[in-house]
Coordinates of C-alpha atoms in Angstrom, one line a residue:
X746 CA 38.1 -13.7 10.6
X747 CA 34.6 -12.4 11.2
X748 CA 32.6 -10.1 8.4
X749 CA 32.1 -6.8 9.6
X750 CA 28.4 -6.0 10.1
X751 CA 27.0 -3.0 7.9
X752 CA 23.9 -0.8 8.1
X753 CA 22.5 -0.3 4.9
X754 CA 19.8 2.7 3.9
X755 CA 16.5 1.7 2.5
X756 CA 14.4 4.0 0.7
X757 CA 11.1 5.2 2.1
X758 CA 9.0 2.9 0.3
X759 CA 10.9 -0.4 1.3
X760 CA 10.9 1.1 4.9
X761 CA 7.1 1.1 4.8
X762 CA 7.2 -2.3 3.1
X763 CA 9.2 -3.6 5.9
X764 CA 6.8 -2.2 8.4
X765 CA 3.5 -3.4 6.6
X766 CA 5.2 -7.0 6.9
X767 CA 5.5 -6.5 11.1
X768 CA 2.6 -6.5 13.4
X769 CA 4.4 -5.3 16.2
X770 CA 6.7 -2.6 17.5
X771 CA 7.2 0.4 20.1
X772 CA 5.4 3.5 20.4
X773 CA 7.6 6.7 21.8
X774 CA 5.6 10.0 22.7
X775 CA 6.2 12.3 25.5
X776 CA 4.0 12.3 28.5
X777 CA 4.7 14.5 31.6
X778 CA 7.8 16.0 30.4
X779 CA 9.6 12.6 30.1
X780 CA 9.9 10.1 27.2
X781 CA 7.3 7.1 27.5
X782 CA 8.0 3.9 25.3
X783 CA 5.0 1.4 24.8
X784 CA 5.1 -2.1 23.2
X785 CA 2.3 -1.8 20.6
X786 CA 0.6 -3.5 17.7
X787 CA -0.2 -1.9 14.2
X788 CA -1.4 -2.2 11.0
X789 CA -0.5 0.1 7.9
X790 CA -3.9 1.0 5.9
X791 CA -4.1 3.8 3.4
X792 CA -1.1 5.4 4.0
X793 CA -1.9 5.8 7.4
X794 CA -0.3 3.7 10.6
X795 CA -3.0 2.5 13.1
X796 CA -1.5 1.7 16.4
X797 CA -2.8 0.0 19.7
X798 CA -0.6 0.5 23.0
X799 CA -1.0 0.5 26.5
X800 CA -1.1 4.3 27.1
X801 CA -3.8 6.8 28.2
X802 CA -5.5 8.5 25.4
X803 CA -5.0 11.9 27.2
X804 CA -2.0 11.8 26.8
X805 CA -2.3 12.3 23.2
X806 CA -5.0 15.2 23.1
X807 CA -5.0 17.1 19.9
X808 CA -2.4 16.3 17.2
X809 CA 1.0 15.4 18.8
X810 CA 3.8 14.3 16.7
X811 CA 5.0 10.7 18.2
X812 CA 7.2 7.9 16.9
X813 CA 6.8 4.3 15.9
X814 CA 9.6 1.8 15.8
X815 CA 9.6 -1.6 14.5
X816 CA 12.6 -4.0 13.8
X817 CA 13.4 -7.7 13.1
X818 CA 16.8 -8.5 14.1
X819 CA 18.5 -12.1 14.3
X820 CA 20.4 -11.5 17.6
X821 CA 23.1 -14.0 16.5
X822 CA 23.7 -13.0 13.1
X823 CA 23.0 -9.5 13.6
X824 CA 21.0 -9.2 10.3
X825 CA 17.5 -8.0 9.9
X826 CA 15.7 -4.3 9.6
X827 CA 14.6 -1.6 11.5
X828 CA 12.3 1.1 10.7
X829 CA 11.2 4.4 12.3
X830 CA 8.0 6.6 11.5
X831 CA 7.2 9.9 13.0
X832 CA 4.5 12.0 12.2
X833 CA 1.5 13.9 13.8
X834 CA -1.0 11.5 15.7
X835 CA -4.7 11.6 16.7
X836 CA -6.6 9.3 18.8
X837 CA -9.3 7.1 16.9
X838 CA -12.5 8.5 18.0
X839 CA -15.2 7.2 15.5
X840 CA -16.9 4.3 17.8
X841 CA -17.0 1.7 14.8
X842 CA -13.4 2.4 13.6
X843 CA -12.2 1.9 17.0
X844 CA -14.1 -1.3 17.9
X845 CA -12.8 -2.7 14.6
X846 CA -9.2 -2.0 15.7
X847 CA -9.6 -3.2 18.9
X848 CA -11.1 -6.6 17.6
X849 CA -8.3 -6.9 14.8
X850 CA -5.2 -5.6 16.9
X851 CA -4.2 -7.3 19.8
X852 CA -3.8 -5.3 23.3
X853 CA -2.0 -5.9 26.1
X854 CA -4.6 -3.8 28.8
X855 CA -8.2 -2.8 28.5
X856 CA -9.8 0.3 29.8
X857 CA -8.4 3.9 30.5
X858 CA -4.7 2.8 29.4
X859 CA -5.6 1.5 25.9
X860 CA -5.4 3.7 22.9
X861 CA -5.9 3.4 19.4
X862 CA -4.1 6.0 17.4
X863 CA -3.8 7.0 13.8
X864 CA -0.5 8.2 12.9
X865 CA 0.3 10.2 9.6
X866 CA 3.9 9.3 8.7
X867 CA 6.0 12.2 7.5
X868 CA 9.4 10.8 7.9
X869 CA 10.3 7.3 7.4
X870 CA 13.7 6.1 8.0
X871 CA 14.7 2.7 7.3
X872 CA 17.7 0.3 7.7
X873 CA 18.7 -3.4 6.6
X874 CA 21.4 -5.0 9.0
X875 CA 23.8 -7.2 7.0
X876 CA 27.6 -8.2 6.7
X877 CA 30.2 -6.6 4.6
X878 CA 28.8 -5.1 1.1
X879 CA 30.4 -2.5 -1.3
X880 CA 26.7 -0.9 -1.3
X881 CA 26.9 -0.5 2.5
X882 CA 26.1 3.1 3.7
X883 CA 27.8 3.7 6.9
X884 CA 25.1 4.7 9.6
X885 CA 26.7 8.2 9.9
X886 CA 26.2 8.8 6.2
X887 CA 22.6 7.4 6.0
X888 CA 20.2 9.9 5.5
X889 CA 16.3 10.1 6.4
X890 CA 14.1 9.6 3.6
X891 CA 10.9 12.0 3.3
X892 CA 7.5 10.4 2.7
X893 CA 3.8 11.7 2.4

């Protein structure tokens, strides 16, 4: 008999802590009326999420809302965590700041399809995946945590 897997809701603060401990995830945004998903590297600094992704900077003209997702899930055990952060994003335009993040965040491509973004997370949702526990919150009941 196997132990049922559970999805446990975590606080917004714990979700940000988990996100801070990771270095890669996926950037989700709208491009040409379709959803685009790109691998990305990130760092969390001063409450802002700095992301470098193989995406054209022109796709982020103005402040648009994007979603960023990172996780660490053990494929056999089914344990781990997942965090999703969403909020307005802007291209990092300051030359020194942009150069700093390009040195510190690994990229996949260089040139016009290599964007460095600053995301201001407004909604952060996090879950831990584990095995049977009375403290588990079923996914359908788990709510979103707001952070600012």
